mmCIF file of C-alpha atoms in Angstrom:
data_model
loop_
_atom_site.group_PDB
_atom_site.id
_atom_site.type_symbol
_atom_site.label_atom_id
_atom_site.label_comp_id
_atom_site.label_asym_id
_atom_site.label_seq_id
_atom_site.Cartn_x
_atom_site.Cartn_y
_atom_site.Cartn_z
ATOM 1 C CA PHE A 1 98.265 97.745 100.635
ATOM 2 C CA SER A 2 95.084 99.929 100.856
ATOM 3 C CA TYR A 3 93.924 102.663 103.116
ATOM 4 C CA ILE A 4 90.438 102.685 104.609
ATOM 5 C CA ASN A 5 88.719 104.748 107.199
ATOM 6 C CA PHE A 6 85.968 103.579 109.564
ATOM 7 C CA LEU A 7 84.082 105.507 112.039
ATOM 8 C CA VAL A 8 83.943 104.437 115.685
ATOM 9 C CA LYS A 9 81.078 106.229 117.637
ATOM 10 C CA GLY A 10 81.938 108.112 120.709
ATOM 11 C CA ASN A 11 79.847 109.857 123.540
ATOM 12 C CA ASN A 12 77.677 112.747 122.105
ATOM 13 C CA ASN A 13 76.556 113.886 125.469
ATOM 14 C CA PHE A 14 77.188 117.374 126.622
ATOM 15 C CA LYS A 15 78.170 118.448 130.333
ATOM 16 C CA ASP A 16 75.704 121.344 130.489
ATOM 17 C CA LYS A 17 73.796 123.651 128.321
ATOM 18 C CA ASN A 18 76.796 126.001 127.786
ATOM 19 C CA ALA A 19 78.783 122.988 126.401
ATOM 20 C CA LYS A 20 75.936 122.069 124.188
ATOM 21 C CA LYS A 21 75.775 125.591 122.941
ATOM 22 C CA LEU A 22 79.687 125.301 122.089
ATOM 23 C CA LYS A 23 79.429 121.787 120.878
ATOM 24 C CA GLN A 24 81.844 120.602 123.502
ATOM 25 C CA TYR A 25 81.247 117.008 123.879
ATOM 26 C CA ASN A 26 81.781 115.062 127.082
ATOM 27 C CA ASP A 27 84.541 113.233 125.173
ATOM 28 C CA PRO A 28 86.874 116.218 124.195
ATOM 29 C CA ASP A 29 88.957 114.200 121.687
ATOM 30 C CA ALA A 30 86.073 113.075 119.793
ATOM 31 C CA GLY A 31 84.690 114.960 116.536
ATOM 32 C CA TYR A 32 81.366 115.005 114.736
ATOM 33 C CA GLY A 33 81.882 112.821 111.797
ATOM 34 C CA ARG A 34 80.133 112.751 108.388
ATOM 35 C CA HIS A 35 80.882 110.564 105.341
ATOM 36 C CA LEU A 36 79.427 111.472 101.863
ATOM 37 C CA GLY A 37 76.967 113.738 103.274
ATOM 38 C CA VAL A 38 75.744 111.207 105.933
ATOM 39 C CA LYS A 39 75.822 112.222 109.599
ATOM 40 C CA LYS A 40 77.684 109.455 111.384
ATOM 41 C CA GLY A 41 77.738 111.090 114.880
ATOM 42 C CA VAL A 42 80.407 111.913 117.517
ATOM 43 C CA GLY A 43 83.430 109.643 117.563
ATOM 44 C CA TYR A 44 86.707 108.706 115.833
ATOM 45 C CA GLU A 45 87.906 107.285 112.641
ATOM 46 C CA ALA A 46 90.240 104.321 112.619
ATOM 47 C CA SER A 47 92.774 105.197 109.879
ATOM 48 C CA ASN A 48 93.622 101.628 108.500
ATOM 49 C CA LEU A 49 96.081 100.245 106.215
ATOM 50 C CA PHE A 50 95.320 96.774 104.853
ATOM 51 C CA ALA A 51 97.624 94.315 103.179
ATOM 52 C CA TYR A 52 96.300 92.346 100.180
ATOM 53 C CA SER A 53 97.665 88.813 99.873
ATOM 54 C CA GLY A 54 96.224 87.591 96.487
ATOM 55 C CA SER A 55 92.343 87.245 97.333
ATOM 56 C CA TRP A 56 89.444 89.034 98.982
ATOM 57 C CA ASN A 57 89.637 86.560 101.946
ATOM 58 C CA ARG A 58 93.482 87.257 102.330
ATOM 59 C CA THR A 59 93.471 90.806 103.569
ATOM 60 C CA LEU A 60 94.819 91.754 106.706
ATOM 61 C CA PRO A 61 94.858 94.936 108.620
ATOM 62 C CA VAL A 62 98.600 95.799 109.251
ATOM 63 C CA TYR A 63 98.267 99.093 110.987
ATOM 64 C CA PHE A 64 95.901 101.674 112.235
ATOM 65 C CA GLU A 65 95.667 104.921 114.157
ATOM 66 C CA MET A 66 92.699 106.743 115.812
ATOM 67 C CA VAL A 67 91.810 110.129 115.025
ATOM 68 C CA SER A 68 88.949 112.441 115.687
ATOM 69 C CA ALA A 69 86.109 111.856 113.246
ATOM 70 C CA ASN A 70 86.102 115.335 112.032
ATOM 71 C CA SER A 71 89.748 115.038 111.005
ATOM 72 C CA ASN A 72 90.833 115.814 107.288
ATOM 73 C CA GLU A 73 91.423 112.455 105.501
ATOM 74 C CA ASN A 74 94.418 113.768 103.398
ATOM 75 C CA PRO A 75 96.979 114.734 106.396
ATOM 76 C CA VAL A 76 95.623 111.862 108.498
ATOM 77 C CA PHE A 77 96.488 109.348 105.658
ATOM 78 C CA ARG A 78 99.886 110.878 105.217
ATOM 79 C CA GLN A 79 100.682 110.631 108.925
ATOM 80 C CA THR A 80 99.363 107.105 109.295
ATOM 81 C CA LEU A 81 101.668 106.033 106.293
ATOM 82 C CA ARG A 82 104.617 107.971 107.672
ATOM 83 C CA ASP A 83 104.303 106.311 111.014
ATOM 84 C CA PHE A 84 103.602 103.031 109.631
ATOM 85 C CA ARG A 85 106.710 103.020 107.265
ATOM 86 C CA GLN A 86 108.903 104.075 110.299
ATOM 87 C CA THR A 87 107.675 100.978 112.250
ATOM 88 C CA THR A 88 108.222 98.502 109.284
ATOM 89 C CA ASN A 89 111.134 100.183 107.549
ATOM 90 C CA GLY A 90 108.901 100.440 104.554
ATOM 91 C CA LYS A 91 110.932 98.466 102.179
ATOM 92 C CA ILE A 92 108.335 95.568 101.237
ATOM 93 C CA TRP A 93 105.530 97.945 100.319
ATOM 94 C CA LYS A 94 105.226 99.046 96.528
ATOM 95 C CA MET A 95 101.749 100.432 96.095
ATOM 96 C CA VAL A 96 99.126 102.286 97.940
ATOM 97 C CA ILE A 97 95.369 102.193 96.765
ATOM 98 C CA LEU A 98 92.903 104.820 97.850
ATOM 99 C CA ASP A 99 89.423 106.039 96.914
ATOM 100 C CA SER A 100 88.866 109.626 95.788
ATOM 101 C CA GLY A 101 88.308 110.713 99.402
ATOM 102 C CA GLY A 102 92.113 110.637 100.017
ATOM 103 C CA TYR A 103 92.961 112.203 96.726
ATOM 104 C CA SER A 104 95.357 115.291 96.797
ATOM 105 C CA ASP A 105 98.283 116.420 94.915
ATOM 106 C CA GLU A 106 100.218 116.553 98.163
ATOM 107 C CA SER A 107 99.250 112.880 98.951
ATOM 108 C CA LEU A 108 100.315 111.657 95.483
ATOM 109 C CA LYS A 109 103.740 113.251 95.766
ATOM 110 C CA PHE A 110 104.164 112.170 99.463
ATOM 111 C CA CYS A 111 103.685 108.517 98.153
ATOM 112 C CA VAL A 112 106.210 108.961 95.308
ATOM 113 C CA GLN A 113 108.719 110.470 97.709
ATOM 114 C CA ASN A 114 108.387 107.454 99.928
ATOM 115 C CA ASP A 115 108.849 104.935 96.938
ATOM 116 C CA LEU A 116 105.154 104.024 96.734
ATOM 117 C CA TYR A 117 103.014 103.913 93.784
ATOM 118 C CA PRO A 118 99.929 105.926 94.503
ATOM 119 C CA LEU A 119 96.842 104.266 92.818
ATOM 120 C CA ILE A 120 94.396 107.115 94.143
ATOM 121 C CA ARG A 121 91.249 107.872 92.237
ATOM 122 C CA ALA A 122 90.981 111.417 91.163
ATOM 123 C CA LYS A 123 87.921 113.633 91.677
ATOM 124 C CA LYS A 124 86.234 114.055 88.491
ATOM 125 C CA ASN A 125 86.019 117.876 88.371
ATOM 126 C CA LEU A 126 89.667 118.538 88.638
ATOM 127 C CA LYS A 127 90.769 121.532 86.369
ATOM 128 C CA THR A 128 94.519 122.115 87.047
ATOM 129 C CA GLN A 129 95.663 118.425 87.081
ATOM 130 C CA PRO A 130 95.656 115.997 84.073
ATOM 131 C CA THR A 131 92.885 113.367 84.676
ATOM 132 C CA ARG A 132 91.440 110.682 82.592
ATOM 133 C CA GLU A 133 88.271 108.634 83.120
ATOM 134 C CA LEU A 134 89.263 104.934 82.688
ATOM 135 C CA LYS A 135 85.923 103.463 82.994
ATOM 136 C CA LYS A 136 82.741 105.190 84.150
ATOM 137 C CA GLY A 137 83.337 107.302 87.291
ATOM 138 C CA TYR A 138 86.837 106.117 87.623
ATOM 139 C CA TYR A 139 89.332 109.139 87.132
ATOM 140 C CA PHE A 140 92.974 108.968 87.703
ATOM 141 C CA ASN A 141 95.722 111.657 87.559
ATOM 142 C CA THR A 142 97.668 110.645 84.343
ATOM 143 C CA ASN A 143 101.007 111.960 85.886
ATOM 144 C CA PHE A 144 100.831 109.248 88.295
ATOM 145 C CA ILE A 145 100.251 106.202 85.965
ATOM 146 C CA PRO A 146 103.297 104.326 84.893
ATOM 147 C CA SER A 147 104.085 105.136 81.316
ATOM 148 C CA ASN A 148 104.130 101.308 80.529
ATOM 149 C CA TRP A 149 100.752 100.756 82.218
ATOM 150 C CA THR A 150 97.548 100.268 80.098
ATOM 151 C CA ASP A 151 94.180 101.418 81.366
ATOM 152 C CA GLU A 152 93.326 97.709 82.037
ATOM 153 C CA ASP A 153 96.481 97.494 84.301
ATOM 154 C CA VAL A 154 95.351 100.452 86.122
ATOM 155 C CA LEU A 155 91.809 99.190 86.554
ATOM 156 C CA SER A 156 93.006 95.677 87.443
ATOM 157 C CA ALA A 157 95.178 96.916 90.073
ATOM 158 C CA TYR A 158 92.450 99.073 91.453
ATOM 159 C CA ALA A 159 90.117 96.231 91.703
ATOM 160 C CA ILE A 160 92.002 95.165 94.834
ATOM 161 C CA ARG A 161 90.402 98.007 96.745
ATOM 162 C CA PRO A 162 86.834 96.854 96.522
ATOM 163 C CA ALA A 163 88.091 93.239 97.392
ATOM 164 C CA ILE A 164 89.614 94.554 100.477
ATOM 165 C CA GLU A 165 86.510 96.558 101.345
ATOM 166 C CA ALA A 166 84.439 93.500 100.821
ATOM 167 C CA ALA A 167 86.589 91.473 103.090
ATOM 168 C CA GLN A 168 86.015 93.963 105.787
ATOM 169 C CA SER A 169 82.327 94.657 105.225
ATOM 170 C CA ALA A 170 81.256 92.002 107.763
ATOM 171 C CA ASN A 171 83.077 93.701 110.614
ATOM 172 C CA ASN A 172 80.909 96.084 112.518
ATOM 173 C CA THR A 173 82.679 99.311 112.838
ATOM 174 C CA PHE A 174 80.241 101.517 114.710
ATOM 175 C CA TYR A 175 80.707 101.084 118.524
ATOM 176 C CA ASN A 176 79.423 103.174 121.586
ATOM 177 C CA SER A 177 82.818 104.363 123.242
ATOM 178 C CA GLN A 178 81.596 102.955 126.458
ATOM 179 C CA ARG A 179 81.745 99.340 124.708
ATOM 180 C CA LEU A 180 84.767 99.967 122.577
ATOM 181 C CA ASN A 181 85.909 96.226 123.032
ATOM 182 C CA THR A 182 87.690 95.501 119.800
#
C-alpha cells in the first residue's frame, strides 16, 4: 500500500486582534500547512493509506486519519500505520511505498519491525546513511533494499506510487471546513 497526505483547508479566521497576533485560529485544532514551500493555508491533512490492486484504476483508500496540517509527516505516518495495522491484524500487507517527504531512519526501521518492506525514497543529500541514485532524482537507502533485488526491481515496484497518485489526482482535496462533506 502507499501513504499519501492531502491538505483539507480549515477556517483561517481569528476571534479578535489578540488571537491574530498569537496565530490562534477560530478552529483550534487546525494548523497552517505548507507543502514543498507552497503555502496551503489553515486546515488538516488526511493521512491516507491506499491499496494497489494491479493497475492505476484499481487503487482504493483503505485507511485514513485527520491531523493538523502543520504536523510532522514522519510521526504521523508511523501512527497512521500503527493504528491501521491494529484494525486489520496487519498480516496481508507486505510493502509500504512513500515519497521522500516521509523518509526517516526511524520510519524505515518501524516498517521493518512491523514486517513491512519500506520502499521510501531517500533525500539526496544524506551523509550518514548509504544511499544510491537508481535513476535521476530517485535515491534509496541501500540498507533497506533486499539483497536479491536489482535496481530495476526497486524502480518497478516504486512505479506503483505515481500510479496511485494519478488515480487520486481527479479527487478535489481542498475544502472549506464549513463544507467538508466528503
